[in-house]
Short mmCIF file of C-alpha atoms in Angstrom, two decimals:
data_model
loop_
_atom_site.label_atom_id
_atom_site.label_comp_id
_atom_site.label_asym_id
_atom_site.label_seq_id
_atom_site.Cartn_x
_atom_site.Cartn_y
_atom_site.Cartn_z
CA MET A 282 51.82 -41.74 -122.48
CA LYS A 283 50.68 -45.28 -123.02
CA ILE A 284 51.72 -47.43 -120.05
CA GLU A 285 51.26 -50.79 -121.78
CA GLY A 286 54.53 -51.94 -123.31
CA SER A 287 56.56 -49.09 -121.83
CA ARG A 288 59.93 -49.73 -120.19
CA ILE A 289 60.20 -48.41 -116.66
CA LEU A 290 62.94 -48.31 -114.01
CA VAL A 291 61.89 -47.87 -110.38
CA THR A 292 64.75 -47.34 -107.94
CA GLY A 293 64.05 -48.40 -104.37
CA GLY A 294 61.30 -50.63 -105.66
CA SER A 295 61.40 -53.38 -103.06
CA SER A 296 59.06 -51.71 -100.56
CA GLY A 297 56.65 -48.87 -99.92
CA ILE A 298 55.92 -46.34 -102.66
CA GLY A 299 58.33 -47.94 -105.12
CA LYS A 300 56.85 -51.40 -104.73
CA GLU A 301 53.23 -50.25 -105.05
CA THR A 302 54.06 -48.05 -108.05
CA ALA A 303 55.85 -50.91 -109.77
CA ARG A 304 52.89 -53.20 -109.06
CA MET A 305 50.40 -50.77 -110.63
CA LEU A 306 52.59 -50.27 -113.68
CA VAL A 307 53.02 -54.02 -114.19
CA ASP A 308 49.26 -54.46 -113.88
CA LYS A 309 48.85 -51.94 -116.71
CA GLY A 310 51.20 -53.90 -118.96
CA ALA A 311 54.52 -52.13 -118.47
CA LYS A 312 57.90 -53.85 -118.39
CA VAL A 313 59.30 -52.84 -115.01
CA LEU A 314 62.74 -53.22 -113.43
CA ILE A 315 63.01 -52.55 -109.70
CA THR A 316 66.22 -52.01 -107.76
CA GLY A 317 66.96 -52.51 -104.08
CA ARG A 318 70.00 -53.05 -101.88
CA ASP A 319 68.76 -56.30 -100.36
CA GLU A 320 69.06 -58.92 -103.10
CA THR A 321 66.80 -61.53 -101.48
CA LYS A 322 64.02 -59.05 -100.70
CA THR A 323 64.22 -57.39 -104.11
CA ARG A 324 63.94 -60.69 -105.94
CA GLU A 325 61.05 -61.84 -103.73
CA VAL A 326 59.14 -58.61 -104.35
CA ALA A 327 59.79 -58.78 -108.08
CA LYS A 328 58.41 -62.32 -108.16
CA GLU A 329 55.35 -61.19 -106.17
CA ILE A 330 54.46 -58.24 -108.42
CA GLY A 331 55.68 -59.57 -111.78
CA SER A 332 58.57 -57.20 -112.38
CA MET A 333 62.26 -57.77 -113.04
CA ALA A 334 64.76 -57.31 -110.22
CA LEU A 335 68.27 -55.98 -109.69
CA ALA A 336 70.20 -55.75 -106.43
CA ALA A 337 72.07 -52.46 -106.71
CA ASP A 338 73.09 -49.54 -104.53
CA ILE A 339 72.25 -46.40 -106.49
CA SER A 340 74.21 -44.22 -104.05
CA THR A 341 77.40 -45.34 -105.83
CA GLU A 342 78.65 -44.85 -109.38
CA GLU A 343 79.16 -48.61 -109.63
CA GLY A 344 75.55 -49.21 -108.66
CA ILE A 345 74.32 -46.68 -111.22
CA ASP A 346 76.43 -48.27 -113.97
CA GLN A 347 75.15 -51.72 -112.99
CA THR A 348 71.57 -50.46 -113.04
CA PHE A 349 71.76 -49.00 -116.52
CA GLU A 350 73.49 -52.07 -117.89
CA ALA A 351 70.42 -53.96 -116.65
CA VAL A 352 68.15 -51.34 -118.25
CA GLU A 353 69.73 -52.19 -121.59
CA ASN A 354 69.96 -55.94 -121.09
CA LYS A 355 66.69 -56.62 -119.25
CA LEU A 356 64.36 -53.85 -120.44
CA GLY A 357 65.89 -53.25 -123.86
CA GLY A 358 65.72 -49.49 -123.39
CA LEU A 359 63.95 -46.96 -121.20
CA ASP A 360 60.83 -44.79 -121.33
CA VAL A 361 60.46 -43.83 -117.66
CA LEU A 362 62.85 -43.36 -114.75
CA ILE A 363 61.23 -43.17 -111.32
CA ASN A 364 63.80 -41.86 -108.85
CA ASN A 365 62.22 -43.28 -105.73
CA ALA A 366 65.16 -44.59 -103.66
CA GLY A 367 65.66 -42.48 -100.58
CA ILE A 368 66.80 -42.58 -96.97
CA GLY A 369 66.34 -40.30 -93.97
CA ARG A 370 68.48 -39.08 -91.10
CA PHE A 371 66.99 -36.79 -88.45
CA GLY A 372 68.32 -34.87 -85.47
CA GLU A 373 68.84 -31.52 -83.82
CA LEU A 374 71.12 -29.04 -85.54
CA THR A 375 73.57 -29.28 -82.63
CA GLU A 376 73.80 -33.07 -82.98
CA ILE A 377 73.89 -33.86 -86.73
CA THR A 378 77.19 -34.86 -88.35
CA LEU A 379 78.91 -34.52 -91.69
CA LYS A 380 78.40 -38.26 -92.20
CA ASP A 381 74.64 -37.78 -91.82
CA PHE A 382 74.75 -35.38 -94.76
CA GLU A 383 77.05 -37.62 -96.80
CA ASP A 384 74.92 -40.72 -96.31
CA VAL A 385 71.60 -39.05 -97.13
CA PHE A 386 72.86 -36.95 -100.01
CA SER A 387 74.61 -39.97 -101.58
CA THR A 388 71.23 -41.58 -102.21
CA ASN A 389 68.68 -38.76 -102.26
CA VAL A 390 70.73 -36.29 -104.31
CA TYR A 391 73.82 -37.77 -105.95
CA GLY A 392 72.24 -41.13 -106.80
CA ALA A 393 69.13 -39.47 -108.20
CA ALA A 394 71.24 -37.08 -110.27
CA LEU A 395 73.47 -39.78 -111.71
CA ALA A 396 70.47 -41.95 -112.59
CA ALA A 397 68.79 -38.97 -114.25
CA GLN A 398 71.99 -38.22 -116.18
CA LYS A 399 72.07 -41.74 -117.63
CA ALA A 400 68.34 -41.63 -118.42
CA ALA A 401 68.60 -38.17 -120.00
CA ARG A 402 71.22 -39.38 -122.48
CA ILE A 403 68.82 -42.10 -123.60
CA PHE A 404 65.82 -39.77 -123.71
CA LYS A 405 67.59 -36.99 -125.63
CA GLU A 406 68.65 -39.44 -128.31
CA GLN A 407 65.19 -40.99 -128.72
CA LYS A 408 63.44 -37.59 -128.32
CA HIS A 409 61.05 -38.71 -125.59
CA GLY A 410 61.02 -39.94 -122.01
CA ASN A 411 59.85 -39.31 -118.47
CA ILE A 412 61.69 -38.67 -115.22
CA ILE A 413 59.67 -38.74 -112.01
CA ASN A 414 61.48 -37.65 -108.85
CA ILE A 415 59.92 -38.65 -105.54
CA ALA A 416 60.66 -35.81 -103.17
CA SER A 417 58.59 -34.98 -100.08
CA SER A 418 56.53 -32.31 -98.39
CA ALA A 419 59.87 -31.80 -96.61
CA GLY A 420 61.18 -30.47 -99.92
CA VAL A 421 58.67 -27.63 -99.76
CA LYS A 422 58.70 -26.78 -96.04
CA GLY A 423 61.35 -27.51 -93.42
CA PHE A 424 60.64 -28.80 -89.93
CA SER A 425 62.31 -29.28 -86.58
CA HIS A 426 65.04 -31.99 -86.66
CA GLY A 427 64.74 -32.15 -90.45
CA THR A 428 67.91 -30.28 -91.49
CA VAL A 429 69.58 -33.17 -93.31
CA TYR A 430 66.51 -34.77 -94.87
CA ALA A 431 64.78 -31.53 -95.87
CA ALA A 432 68.02 -30.22 -97.38
CA SER A 433 68.26 -33.31 -99.58
CA LYS A 434 64.67 -32.96 -100.78
CA PHE A 435 65.00 -29.22 -101.40
CA ALA A 436 68.06 -30.12 -103.49
CA LEU A 437 66.08 -32.71 -105.45
CA ARG A 438 63.35 -30.15 -106.07
CA GLY A 439 65.88 -27.65 -107.38
CA MET A 440 67.53 -30.23 -109.63
CA THR A 441 64.12 -31.20 -110.99
CA GLU A 442 63.51 -27.63 -112.13
CA CYS A 443 66.91 -27.53 -113.85
CA TRP A 444 66.37 -30.85 -115.65
CA ARG A 445 62.90 -29.80 -116.71
CA ALA A 446 64.27 -26.65 -118.36
CA GLU A 447 67.03 -28.60 -120.12
CA LEU A 448 64.97 -31.54 -121.34
CA ARG A 449 61.64 -30.06 -122.46
CA PRO A 450 63.02 -29.32 -125.96
CA TYR A 451 63.57 -33.08 -126.34
CA ASN A 452 59.96 -33.97 -125.40
CA VAL A 453 61.10 -35.22 -121.99
CA ARG A 454 58.72 -34.70 -119.09
CA VAL A 455 60.31 -34.14 -115.66
CA ILE A 456 57.82 -34.43 -112.81
CA LEU A 457 58.22 -33.91 -109.06
CA VAL A 458 55.97 -35.75 -106.58
CA ASN A 459 55.83 -34.55 -102.97
CA PRO A 460 54.20 -37.08 -100.64
CA SER A 461 53.42 -36.05 -97.09
CA GLU A 462 53.62 -38.75 -94.40
CA VAL A 463 53.06 -42.24 -95.82
CA THR A 464 52.88 -45.49 -93.83
CA THR A 465 55.87 -47.30 -95.33
CA ALA A 466 59.11 -48.89 -94.17
CA PHE A 467 60.90 -45.56 -94.55
CA ASN A 468 63.23 -44.91 -91.60
CA GLN A 469 61.87 -47.97 -89.81
CA PRO A 470 64.12 -50.44 -87.94
CA GLY A 471 64.92 -53.35 -90.24
CA ARG A 472 62.98 -51.62 -93.03
CA LYS A 473 59.79 -53.20 -91.67
CA GLU A 474 56.61 -51.87 -93.28
CA ARG A 475 54.37 -49.85 -90.97
CA GLU A 476 50.76 -50.85 -90.47
CA GLU A 477 48.12 -48.90 -92.38
CA VAL A 478 46.37 -46.14 -90.43
CA PRO A 479 42.89 -45.00 -91.58
CA ASN A 480 43.75 -41.29 -91.67
CA LYS A 481 47.29 -41.60 -93.07
CA LEU A 482 48.40 -41.92 -96.67
CA ARG A 483 49.26 -45.36 -98.03
CA PRO A 484 51.75 -46.13 -100.82
CA THR A 485 48.63 -46.74 -102.93
CA GLU A 486 47.71 -43.05 -103.02
CA ILE A 487 51.19 -42.01 -104.13
CA ALA A 488 51.42 -44.79 -106.71
CA HIS A 489 48.04 -43.76 -108.12
CA SER A 490 49.28 -40.18 -108.45
CA ILE A 491 52.45 -41.27 -110.25
CA VAL A 492 50.63 -43.54 -112.69
CA SER A 493 47.96 -40.92 -113.37
CA ALA A 494 50.61 -38.30 -114.13
CA LEU A 495 52.31 -40.66 -116.57
CA GLU A 496 49.04 -41.48 -118.32
CA MET A 497 48.43 -37.89 -119.37
CA ASP A 498 48.84 -37.44 -123.12
CA ASP A 499 52.46 -36.64 -123.99
CA ARG A 500 51.54 -33.16 -125.19
CA GLY A 501 51.25 -32.08 -121.55
CA PHE A 502 52.59 -32.93 -118.12
CA ILE A 503 52.23 -32.11 -114.43
CA THR A 504 55.33 -30.27 -113.26
CA GLU A 505 54.87 -30.79 -109.53
CA LEU A 506 52.32 -32.74 -107.53
CA SER A 507 51.88 -32.68 -103.74
CA VAL A 508 49.82 -35.39 -102.06
CA TRP A 509 48.52 -34.87 -98.53
CA ALA A 510 46.30 -36.88 -96.21
CA THR A 511 42.86 -35.27 -96.03
CA ASN A 512 42.71 -35.17 -92.23
CA PRO A 513 45.77 -36.75 -90.59
CA PHE A 514 45.01 -35.50 -87.08
#
C-alpha cells in the first residue's frame, strides 16, 4: 500500500513500539492517530512526532467507542489499524490470580478484538484495509512464569488467523508481528523506557518491520512475521 496520505490508528502509541511505528508512518506522510491511557503523555508524544492524540482505554467498550469516534472525526476514515496496546502480568502457576487473567485479557485480547471488529466493518464496506496485530514470541512458545501473558498472545495469534480467513475476500490484509524481547517501557515501573542495549532489539527494528510489511503492494501480504535479536546473549 501507499503510506503517504493513508489514515492509521495506532493503539498504545505513546511509548515503545507504538510510538516509533507512529513516528515512521508520520515521516512517510501518513495521517496517524495514537491512543494512550495517560492523556498528558499521549498529547506530548503526539506533538513530538507529529501525530494526532487521543486519551482512551481500549480495554473497555467505552474506550473503543471513543477511539472510533475519533477515527471518524480526526482521521476522516481508516486504512490501517495497528493493535499495539498491551500489558503483561507474570508469575508462577501456583501464584497467579483470576484478576491477572482479567486485566491482561481485557487489553491484549478483548480490546484488540473489539478494535478489530470496528475496523473490519469499515474495511469490508470500502473493500480494503489492513489490520496489524502486535503479538510476541510468547505467542509462539510459552515460558516459565508466562502463563497469563503467553495465553493472551496465543489467543491474539488464533484470532488473527480467524480474521484473516474472514476478511481476505474483502481485500483486507491481517498481519501478525511477533517481536522477541525489545527494550521498551513494557512492564516497567512507571512505564519508564528502558535504556538501549547493543545486542537487544529496539522499537526501531519492530517499527521498520511493520512499515515494510504495509508497503508491500496490496496484491500480497505477509501473514506472520517474527523478529528476533541476532545474538541477544
